[in-house]
Coordinates of C-alpha atoms in Angstrom, one line a residue:
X1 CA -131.2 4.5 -0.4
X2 CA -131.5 4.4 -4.2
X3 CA -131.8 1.2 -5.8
X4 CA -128.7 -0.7 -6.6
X5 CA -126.1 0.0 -9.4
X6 CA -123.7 -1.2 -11.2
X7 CA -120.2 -1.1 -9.0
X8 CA -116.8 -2.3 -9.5
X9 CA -114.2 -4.7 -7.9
X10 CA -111.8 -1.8 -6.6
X11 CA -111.1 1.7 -6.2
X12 CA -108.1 4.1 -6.4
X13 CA -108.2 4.6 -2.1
X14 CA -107.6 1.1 -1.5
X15 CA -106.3 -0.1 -4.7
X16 CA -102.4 0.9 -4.1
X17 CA -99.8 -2.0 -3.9
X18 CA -99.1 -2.5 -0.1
X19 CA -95.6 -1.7 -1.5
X20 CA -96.1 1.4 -1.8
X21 CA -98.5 2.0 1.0
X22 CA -97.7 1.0 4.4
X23 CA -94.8 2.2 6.9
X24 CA -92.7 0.6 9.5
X25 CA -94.2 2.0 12.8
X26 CA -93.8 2.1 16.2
X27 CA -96.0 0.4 18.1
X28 CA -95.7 1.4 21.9
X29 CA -98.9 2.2 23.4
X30 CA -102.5 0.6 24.6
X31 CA -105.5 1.7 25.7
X32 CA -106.1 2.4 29.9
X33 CA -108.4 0.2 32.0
X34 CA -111.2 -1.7 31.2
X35 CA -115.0 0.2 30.1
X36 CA -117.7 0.4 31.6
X37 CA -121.5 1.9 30.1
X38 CA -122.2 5.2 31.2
X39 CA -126.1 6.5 30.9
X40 CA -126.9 9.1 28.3
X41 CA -129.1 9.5 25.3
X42 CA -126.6 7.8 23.1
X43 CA -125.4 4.6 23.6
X44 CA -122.1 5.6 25.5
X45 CA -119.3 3.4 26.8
X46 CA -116.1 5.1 28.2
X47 CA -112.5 3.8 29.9
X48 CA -111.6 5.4 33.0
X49 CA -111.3 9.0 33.3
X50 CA -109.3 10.9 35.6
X51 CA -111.3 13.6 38.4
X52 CA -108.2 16.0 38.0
X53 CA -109.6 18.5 35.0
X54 CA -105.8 18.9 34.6
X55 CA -104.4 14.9 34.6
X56 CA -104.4 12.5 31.6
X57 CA -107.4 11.9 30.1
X58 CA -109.8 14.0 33.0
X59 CA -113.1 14.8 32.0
X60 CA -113.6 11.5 29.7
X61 CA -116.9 10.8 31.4
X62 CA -118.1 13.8 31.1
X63 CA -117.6 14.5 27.5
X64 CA -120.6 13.5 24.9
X65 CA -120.7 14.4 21.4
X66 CA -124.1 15.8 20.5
X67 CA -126.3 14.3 18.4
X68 CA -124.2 10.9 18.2
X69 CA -126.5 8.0 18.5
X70 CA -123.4 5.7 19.5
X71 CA -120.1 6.6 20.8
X72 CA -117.1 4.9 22.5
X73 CA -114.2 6.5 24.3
X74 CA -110.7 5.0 25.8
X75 CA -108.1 6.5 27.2
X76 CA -105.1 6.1 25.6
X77 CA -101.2 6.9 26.3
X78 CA -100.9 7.5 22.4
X79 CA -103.3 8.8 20.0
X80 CA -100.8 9.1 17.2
X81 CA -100.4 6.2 15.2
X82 CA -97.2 5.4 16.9
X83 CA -99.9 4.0 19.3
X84 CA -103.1 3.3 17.6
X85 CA -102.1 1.0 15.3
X86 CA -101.2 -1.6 18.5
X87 CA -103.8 -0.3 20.4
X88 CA -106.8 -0.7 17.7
X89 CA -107.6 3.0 17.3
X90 CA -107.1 3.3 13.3
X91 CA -107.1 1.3 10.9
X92 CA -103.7 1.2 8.6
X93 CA -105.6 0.0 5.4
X94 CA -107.4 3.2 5.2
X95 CA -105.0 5.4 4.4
X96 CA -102.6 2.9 2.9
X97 CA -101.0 4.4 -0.1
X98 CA -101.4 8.3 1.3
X99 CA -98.1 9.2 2.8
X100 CA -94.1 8.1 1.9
X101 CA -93.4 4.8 3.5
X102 CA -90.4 6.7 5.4
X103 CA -92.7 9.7 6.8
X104 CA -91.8 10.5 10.5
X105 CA -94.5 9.1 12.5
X106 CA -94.6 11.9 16.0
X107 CA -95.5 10.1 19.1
X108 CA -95.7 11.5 22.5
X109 CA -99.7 12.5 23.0
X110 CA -101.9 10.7 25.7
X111 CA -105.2 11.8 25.9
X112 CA -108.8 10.6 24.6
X113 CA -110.3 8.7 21.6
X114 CA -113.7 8.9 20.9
X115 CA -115.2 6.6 18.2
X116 CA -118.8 6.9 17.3
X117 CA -121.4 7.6 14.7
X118 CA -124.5 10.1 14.3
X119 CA -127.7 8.5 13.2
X120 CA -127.7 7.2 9.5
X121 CA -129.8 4.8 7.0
X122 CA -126.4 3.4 5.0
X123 CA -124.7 0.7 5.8
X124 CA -121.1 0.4 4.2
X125 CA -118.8 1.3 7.4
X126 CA -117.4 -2.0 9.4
X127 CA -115.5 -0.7 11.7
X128 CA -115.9 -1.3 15.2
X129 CA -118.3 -4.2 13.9
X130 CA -121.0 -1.7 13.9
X131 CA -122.0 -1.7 9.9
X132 CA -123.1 1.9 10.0
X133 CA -122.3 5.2 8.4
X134 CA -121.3 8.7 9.9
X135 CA -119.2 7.1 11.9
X136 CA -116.6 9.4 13.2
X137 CA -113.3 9.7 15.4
X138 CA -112.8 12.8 18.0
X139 CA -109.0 12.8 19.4
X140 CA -108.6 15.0 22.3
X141 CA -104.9 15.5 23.8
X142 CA -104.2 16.0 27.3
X143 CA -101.7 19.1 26.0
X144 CA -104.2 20.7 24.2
X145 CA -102.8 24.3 21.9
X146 CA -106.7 25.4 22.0
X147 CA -107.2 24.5 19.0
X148 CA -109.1 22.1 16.6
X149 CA -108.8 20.4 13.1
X150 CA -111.4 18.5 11.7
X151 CA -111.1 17.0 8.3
X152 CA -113.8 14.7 5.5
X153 CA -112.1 12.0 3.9
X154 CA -110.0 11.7 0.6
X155 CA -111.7 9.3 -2.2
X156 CA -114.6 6.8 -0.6
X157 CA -112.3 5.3 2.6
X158 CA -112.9 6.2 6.2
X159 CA -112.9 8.2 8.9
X160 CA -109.6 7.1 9.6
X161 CA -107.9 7.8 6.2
X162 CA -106.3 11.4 7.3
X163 CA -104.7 9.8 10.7
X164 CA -100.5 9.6 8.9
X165 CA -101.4 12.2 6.4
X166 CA -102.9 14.7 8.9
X167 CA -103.8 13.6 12.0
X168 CA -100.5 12.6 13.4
X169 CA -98.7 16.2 12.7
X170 CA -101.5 17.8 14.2
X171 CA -102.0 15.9 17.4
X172 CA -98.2 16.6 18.2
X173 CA -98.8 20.1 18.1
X174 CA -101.3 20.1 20.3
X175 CA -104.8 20.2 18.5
X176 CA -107.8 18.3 18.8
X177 CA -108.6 16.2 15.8
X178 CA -112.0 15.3 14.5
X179 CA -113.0 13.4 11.5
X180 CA -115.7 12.0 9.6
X181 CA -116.4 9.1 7.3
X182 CA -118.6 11.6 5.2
X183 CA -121.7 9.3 5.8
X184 CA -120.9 6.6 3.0
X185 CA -117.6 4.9 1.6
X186 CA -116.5 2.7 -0.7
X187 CA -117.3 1.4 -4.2
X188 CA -120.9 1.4 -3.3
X189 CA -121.3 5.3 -1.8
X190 CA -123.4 6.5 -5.1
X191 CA -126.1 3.9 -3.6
X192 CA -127.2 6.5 -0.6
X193 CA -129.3 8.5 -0.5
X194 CA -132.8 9.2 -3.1
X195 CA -131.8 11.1 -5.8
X196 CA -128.4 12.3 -7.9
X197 CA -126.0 13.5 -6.4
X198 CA -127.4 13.2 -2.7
X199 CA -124.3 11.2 -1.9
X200 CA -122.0 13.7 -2.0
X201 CA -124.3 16.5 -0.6
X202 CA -124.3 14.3 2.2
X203 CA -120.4 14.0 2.7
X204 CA -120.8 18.0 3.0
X205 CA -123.6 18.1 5.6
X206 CA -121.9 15.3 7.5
X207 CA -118.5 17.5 8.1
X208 CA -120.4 20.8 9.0
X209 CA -122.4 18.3 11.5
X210 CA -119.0 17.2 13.0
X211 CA -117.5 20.0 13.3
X212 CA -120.6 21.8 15.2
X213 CA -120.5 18.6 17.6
X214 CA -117.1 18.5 18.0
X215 CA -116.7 22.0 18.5
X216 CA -119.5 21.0 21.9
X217 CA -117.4 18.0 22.8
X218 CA -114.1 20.0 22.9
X219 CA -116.3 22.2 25.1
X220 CA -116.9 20.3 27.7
X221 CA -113.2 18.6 27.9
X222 CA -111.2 21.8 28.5
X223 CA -113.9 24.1 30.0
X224 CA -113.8 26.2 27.1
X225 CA -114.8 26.3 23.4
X226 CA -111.8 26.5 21.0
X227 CA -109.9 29.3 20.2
X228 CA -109.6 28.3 16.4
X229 CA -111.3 25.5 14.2
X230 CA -109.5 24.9 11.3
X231 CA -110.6 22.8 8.3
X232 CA -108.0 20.5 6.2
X233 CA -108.4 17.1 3.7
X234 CA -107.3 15.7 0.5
X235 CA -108.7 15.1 -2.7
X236 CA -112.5 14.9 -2.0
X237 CA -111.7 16.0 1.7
X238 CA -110.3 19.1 -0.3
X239 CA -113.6 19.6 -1.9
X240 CA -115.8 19.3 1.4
X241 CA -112.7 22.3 2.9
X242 CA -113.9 24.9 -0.1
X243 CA -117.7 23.7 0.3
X244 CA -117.6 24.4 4.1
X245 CA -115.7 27.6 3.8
X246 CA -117.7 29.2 1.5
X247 CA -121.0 27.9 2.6
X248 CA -120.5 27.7 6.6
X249 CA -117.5 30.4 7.1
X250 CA -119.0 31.1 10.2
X251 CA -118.0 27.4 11.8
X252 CA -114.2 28.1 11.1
X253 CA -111.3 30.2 11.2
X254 CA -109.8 29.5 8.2
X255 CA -108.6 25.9 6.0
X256 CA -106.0 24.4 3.9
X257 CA -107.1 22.4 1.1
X258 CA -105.2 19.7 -0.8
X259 CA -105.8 19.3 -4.2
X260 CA -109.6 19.4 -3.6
X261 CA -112.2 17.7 -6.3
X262 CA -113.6 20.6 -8.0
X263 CA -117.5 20.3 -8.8
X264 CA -119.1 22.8 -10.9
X265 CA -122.1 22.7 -13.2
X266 CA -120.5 24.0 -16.6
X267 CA -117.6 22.3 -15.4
X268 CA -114.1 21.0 -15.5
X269 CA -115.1 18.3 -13.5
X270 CA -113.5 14.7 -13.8
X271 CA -117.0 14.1 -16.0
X272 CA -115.2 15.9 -18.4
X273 CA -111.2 15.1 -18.8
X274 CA -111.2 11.3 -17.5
X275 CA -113.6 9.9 -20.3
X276 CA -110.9 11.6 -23.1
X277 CA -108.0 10.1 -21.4
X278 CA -109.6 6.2 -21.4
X279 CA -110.0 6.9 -25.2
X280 CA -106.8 8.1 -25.6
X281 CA -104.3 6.0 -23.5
X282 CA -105.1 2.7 -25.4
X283 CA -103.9 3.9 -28.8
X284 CA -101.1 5.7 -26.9
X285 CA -99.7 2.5 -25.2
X286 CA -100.7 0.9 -28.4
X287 CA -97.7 2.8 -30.3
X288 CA -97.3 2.6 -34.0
X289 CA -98.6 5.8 -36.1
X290 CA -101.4 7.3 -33.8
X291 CA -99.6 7.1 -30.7
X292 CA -98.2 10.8 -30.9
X293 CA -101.9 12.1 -31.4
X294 CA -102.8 10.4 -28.6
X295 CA -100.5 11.9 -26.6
X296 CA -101.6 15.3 -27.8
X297 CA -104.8 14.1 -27.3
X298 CA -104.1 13.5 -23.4
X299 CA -102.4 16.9 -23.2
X300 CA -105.5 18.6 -24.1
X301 CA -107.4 16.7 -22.2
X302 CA -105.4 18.7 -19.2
X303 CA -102.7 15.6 -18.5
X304 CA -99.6 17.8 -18.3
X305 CA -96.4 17.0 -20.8
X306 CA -93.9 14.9 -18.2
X307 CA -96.5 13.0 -16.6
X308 CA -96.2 9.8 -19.4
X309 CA -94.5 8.1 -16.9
X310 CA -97.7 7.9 -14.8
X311 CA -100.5 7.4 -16.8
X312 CA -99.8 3.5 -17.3
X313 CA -100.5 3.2 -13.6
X314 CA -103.5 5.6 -13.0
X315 CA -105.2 3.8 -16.7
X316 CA -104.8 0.7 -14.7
X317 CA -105.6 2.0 -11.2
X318 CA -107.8 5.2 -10.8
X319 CA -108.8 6.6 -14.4
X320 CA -112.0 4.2 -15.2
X321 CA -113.2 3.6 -11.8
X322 CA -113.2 6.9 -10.6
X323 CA -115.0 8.2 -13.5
X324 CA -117.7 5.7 -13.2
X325 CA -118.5 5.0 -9.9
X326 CA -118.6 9.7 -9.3
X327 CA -121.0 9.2 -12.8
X328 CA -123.0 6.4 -11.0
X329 CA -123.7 9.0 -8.3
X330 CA -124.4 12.1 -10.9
X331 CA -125.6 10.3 -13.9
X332 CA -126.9 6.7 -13.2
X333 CA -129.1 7.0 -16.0
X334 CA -125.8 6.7 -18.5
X335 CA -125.2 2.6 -18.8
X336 CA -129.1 1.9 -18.5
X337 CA -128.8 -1.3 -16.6
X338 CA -128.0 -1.8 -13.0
X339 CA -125.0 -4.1 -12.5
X340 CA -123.9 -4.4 -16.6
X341 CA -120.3 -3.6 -17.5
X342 CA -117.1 -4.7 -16.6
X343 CA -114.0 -2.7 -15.1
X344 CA -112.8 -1.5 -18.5
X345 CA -114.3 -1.4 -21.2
X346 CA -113.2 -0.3 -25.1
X347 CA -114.9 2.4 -26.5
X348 CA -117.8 2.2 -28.5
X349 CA -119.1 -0.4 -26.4
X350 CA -123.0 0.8 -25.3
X351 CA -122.7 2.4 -21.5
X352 CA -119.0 2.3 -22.0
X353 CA -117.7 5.9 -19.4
X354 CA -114.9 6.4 -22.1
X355 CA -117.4 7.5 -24.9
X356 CA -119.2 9.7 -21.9
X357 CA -120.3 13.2 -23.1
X358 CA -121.6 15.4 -20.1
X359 CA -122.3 18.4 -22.9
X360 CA -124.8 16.1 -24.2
X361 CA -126.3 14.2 -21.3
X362 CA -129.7 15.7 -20.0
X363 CA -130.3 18.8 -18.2
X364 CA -131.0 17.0 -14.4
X365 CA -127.5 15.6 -14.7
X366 CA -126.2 19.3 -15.0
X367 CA -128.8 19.9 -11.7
X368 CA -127.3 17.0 -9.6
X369 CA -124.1 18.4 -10.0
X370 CA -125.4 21.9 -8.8
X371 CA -126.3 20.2 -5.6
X372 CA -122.6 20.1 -4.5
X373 CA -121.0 22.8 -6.9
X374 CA -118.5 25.3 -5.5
X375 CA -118.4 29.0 -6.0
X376 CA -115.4 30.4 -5.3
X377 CA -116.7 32.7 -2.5
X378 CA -114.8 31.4 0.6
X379 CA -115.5 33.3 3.8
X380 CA -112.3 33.0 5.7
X381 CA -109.1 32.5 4.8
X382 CA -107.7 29.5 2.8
X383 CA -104.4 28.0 1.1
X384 CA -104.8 25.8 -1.2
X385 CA -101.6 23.5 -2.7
X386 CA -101.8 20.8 -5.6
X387 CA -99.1 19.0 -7.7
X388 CA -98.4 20.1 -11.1
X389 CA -98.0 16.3 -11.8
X390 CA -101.7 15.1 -10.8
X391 CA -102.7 12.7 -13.4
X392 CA -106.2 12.2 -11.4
X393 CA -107.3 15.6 -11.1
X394 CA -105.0 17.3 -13.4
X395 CA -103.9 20.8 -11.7
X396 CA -104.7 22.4 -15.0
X397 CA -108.8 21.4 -14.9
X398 CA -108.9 21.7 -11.0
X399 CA -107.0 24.1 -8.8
X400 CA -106.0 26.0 -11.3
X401 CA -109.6 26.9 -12.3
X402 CA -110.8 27.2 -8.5
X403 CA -108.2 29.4 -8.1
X404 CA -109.6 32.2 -10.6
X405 CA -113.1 31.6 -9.4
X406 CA -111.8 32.4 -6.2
X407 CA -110.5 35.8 -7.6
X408 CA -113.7 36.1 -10.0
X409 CA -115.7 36.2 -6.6
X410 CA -113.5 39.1 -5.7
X411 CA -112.1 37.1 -2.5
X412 CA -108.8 36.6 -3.8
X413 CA -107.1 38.2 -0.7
X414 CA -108.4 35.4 1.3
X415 CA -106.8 33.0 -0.7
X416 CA -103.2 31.6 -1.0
X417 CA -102.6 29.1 -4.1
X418 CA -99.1 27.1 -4.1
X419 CA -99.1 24.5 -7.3
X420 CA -96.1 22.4 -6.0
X421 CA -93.9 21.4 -8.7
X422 CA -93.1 17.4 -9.0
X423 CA -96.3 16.7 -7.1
X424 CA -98.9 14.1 -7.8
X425 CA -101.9 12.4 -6.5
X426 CA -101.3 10.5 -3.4
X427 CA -97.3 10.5 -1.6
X428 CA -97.5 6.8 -2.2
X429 CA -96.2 7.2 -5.6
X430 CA -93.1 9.3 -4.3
X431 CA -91.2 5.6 -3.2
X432 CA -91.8 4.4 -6.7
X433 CA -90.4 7.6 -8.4
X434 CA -88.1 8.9 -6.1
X435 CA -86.4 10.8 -8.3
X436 CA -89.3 12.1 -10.6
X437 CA -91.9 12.9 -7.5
X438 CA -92.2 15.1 -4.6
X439 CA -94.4 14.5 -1.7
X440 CA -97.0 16.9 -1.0
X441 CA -97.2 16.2 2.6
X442 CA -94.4 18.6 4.5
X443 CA -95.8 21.3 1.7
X444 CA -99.4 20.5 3.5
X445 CA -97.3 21.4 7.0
X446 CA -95.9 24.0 5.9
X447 CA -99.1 25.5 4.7
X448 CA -101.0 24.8 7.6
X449 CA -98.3 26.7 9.5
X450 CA -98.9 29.7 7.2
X451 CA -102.0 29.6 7.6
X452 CA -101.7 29.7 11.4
X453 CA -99.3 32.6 11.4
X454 CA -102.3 34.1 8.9
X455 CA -104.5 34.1 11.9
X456 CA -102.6 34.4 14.8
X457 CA -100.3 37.1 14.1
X458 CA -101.7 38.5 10.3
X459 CA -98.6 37.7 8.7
X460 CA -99.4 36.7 4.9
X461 CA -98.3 34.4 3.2
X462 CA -96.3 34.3 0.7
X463 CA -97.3 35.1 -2.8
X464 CA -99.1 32.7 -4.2
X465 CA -96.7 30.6 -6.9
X466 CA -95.5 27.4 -8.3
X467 CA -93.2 26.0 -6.0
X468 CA -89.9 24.3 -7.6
X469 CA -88.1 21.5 -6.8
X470 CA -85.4 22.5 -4.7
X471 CA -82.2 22.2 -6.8
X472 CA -80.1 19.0 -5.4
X473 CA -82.9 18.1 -2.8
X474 CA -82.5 14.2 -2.1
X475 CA -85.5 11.9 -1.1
X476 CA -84.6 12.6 2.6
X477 CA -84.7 16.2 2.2
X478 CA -88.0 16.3 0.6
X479 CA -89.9 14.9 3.7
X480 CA -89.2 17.3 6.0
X481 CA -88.8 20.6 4.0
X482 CA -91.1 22.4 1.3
X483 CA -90.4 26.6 1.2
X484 CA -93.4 28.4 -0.5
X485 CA -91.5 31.3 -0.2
X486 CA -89.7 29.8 -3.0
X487 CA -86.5 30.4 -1.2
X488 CA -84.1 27.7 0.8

């Protein structure tokens, strides 16, 4: 663990108004029976499990996830958040501010929950009371498709982030779910590990651990290994799909990624646009004479024209922190004192991440970033979507530059790329602009579907393109239906 630096009071995953964040759910199931320890290498404890291979939850003692040094399962009549939000088996604050408040919520799939974690030096994970890192949930239905989904987190939260976004949809269709807290969260992650940019590195190897283990655990539940592993995640749990698909293709079947972080040595990286929008947005708000150069000033930073009406809330909320506590992790070296600074600061002041120049920072920054750069050379088949109103990672300096390193690498005919028109950042925005956002979320489902149909039966998806707004769509409409053919 490197020594301690300099960290701030929030971050953009848990920093959304509650407003905006949580839904009305159903709460209808609990966990069966009491548990009892069962012997193994790890520390295992397990609820009853059925003998019948066939019934509800059968198997449970039998299933171990290798290389876990702890893990916990239960048997439970609802592994959706219809049930685990009653029953203990997620956490809502983690993916608070991630999904509309009026989302469907599926419900209707017993099976198993496995919590545990793999061993790890960090501390920074409550849950369970356990205080540990690579922690990690493994959801296994009882009406299992034969397939699996595992998924790394979006920003710094935990393994539980994805479980509305993703997990829920999935689950109801029959897959086994698997994720990972990426081996450090929250505003303290850049503190792991001994050098640079090891932080991240490690979110990477923690998912292609997962997935090998989970892969094993799915094993020995249905008698045989799955038909199709398919990686998915937002934001930074975007990032870890295009890592894992072009370094570890053999592991999966194919992924959908979700306006992934893009990392790359020469860059655009959020290094490079956030630091020119914290200059800019104070004169802009400022008004008066050098307000309209500011504007321009964000525009060529890559914040799109018709995205004004967001940037007072991501200056407020995501811009600063984001950009310092990633630099903390690539750059620590910048501010030269460990805990100095404040959550904003002007520019000019010395340290300040809105005067930060990565052209002119020295060369082992550029090699901490080449730990966890991408390439574009996926090995199977991906989708990738992204609003064209992100104001965090603005589509213009992310997926729309991964997107031509994708063809660069000549694998362009393994890649689908939909830039979804109204989108931004996180669905939790879409009940505060109703009428100015789209959610992203049914555009995710209906890419995963694509991509399904793209393996299963090798029927191609459509074209990649920017997907409009459907013409007289109402709030309603747009959380159930989003067309990449472009058509109705």
């Amino acid at each position: 663990m490197r020594p301690t630096r300099r960290s701030a009071p929030g971050f953009w995953p848990r920093a959304v108004p509650a407003a905006l964040a949580l839904a009305a759910l159903a709460l209808t199931s609990s966990p069966a029976t009491a548990t009892a320890t069962v012997p193994a290498t790890a520390a295992v404890t397990t609820a009853s499990a059925s003998a019948d291979a066939r019934g509800h939850c059968a198997r449970q003692a039998h299933v171990r996830v290798p290389g876990a040094e702890r893990q916990r399962a239960a048997c439970l009549t609802e592994l959706t958040t219809a049930g685990t939000v009653a029953s203990g088996h997620t956490d809502p604050a983690d993916w608070a501010g991630l999904t509309p408040k009026d989302l469907t919520v599926p419900s209707g799939v017993p099976g198993i929950q496995i919590d545990g974690y793999f061993p790890d030096t960090s501390t920074t994970n409550t849950n369970h009371g356990w205080n540990h890192d690579a922690q990690f949930v493994l959801r296994l239905p009882d009406r299992w498709n034969g397939g699996l989904v595992v998924a790394g987190t979006p920003g710094n939260r935990e393994q539980f982030a994805n479980d509305r976004a993703i997990a829920d949809w999935v689950l109801s269709r029959g897959y086994a779910y698997a994720a990972t807290d990426k081996g450090n969260t929250g505003l303290a992650f850049h503190r792991d590990g001994s050098a640079p940019g090891d932080a991240i590195a490690e979110w990477n190897q923690r998912l292609t651990q997962l997935t090998r283990a989970a892969r094993a655990a799915v094993t020995q539940r249905y008698l045989r290994p799955p038909s199709r592993t398919l990686a998915t995640g937002m934001s930074n749990g975007g990032y870890l799909v295009r890592w894992q698909l072009e370094n570890h293709p053999g592991l999966y079947d194919g992924g959908v990624d979700w306006e992934g972080t893009l990392w790359r040595a020469d860059g655009p990286t959020l290094l490079h646009f956030l630091p020119p929008a914290l200059r800019a947005y104070p004169r802009y708000a400022a008004g008066g004479a050098d307000a309209e150069r500011a504007r321009a000033a964000l525009h060529a930073a890559g914040f799109p024209a018709g995205s004004e009406f967001l940037w007072p809330y991501h200056h407020q909320v995501y811009w600063d922190l984001t950009q310092r506590i990633h630099r903390e992790e690539l750059d620590p070296g910048y501010d030269g004192t460990a805990e100095a600074g404040t959550p904003y600061c002007a520019p000019g002041t010395p340290g300040c991440d809105a005067d930060y120049d990565y052209t002119a920072r020295p060369d082992e920054v550029r090699r901490a970033v080449e730990k966890i750069a991408l390439t574009g050379r996926i090995g199977k088949p991906l989708i990738t979507l992204h609003g064209t109103l992100d104001v965090l990672l603005p589509i213009g300096r992310d997926s729309d530059v991964y997107a031509r390193m994708v063809e660069d690498a000549g694998r362009g005919h393994a890649h689908r790329y939909y830039r979804i028109e109204g989108g931004t950042h996180t669905d939790g925005l879409v009940d505060a602009f109703p009428d100015r956002l789209r959610p992203l979320t049914p555009c995710h489902r209906s890419a995963f579907t694509a991509l399904e149909n793209w393996l299963a039966a090798g029927q191609r998806p459509p074209a990649s393109r920017t997907v409009a707004r459907p013409a007289g769509a109402d709030a309603a409409d747009l959380l159930t239906l989003c067309s990449l053919s472009g058509r109705p």
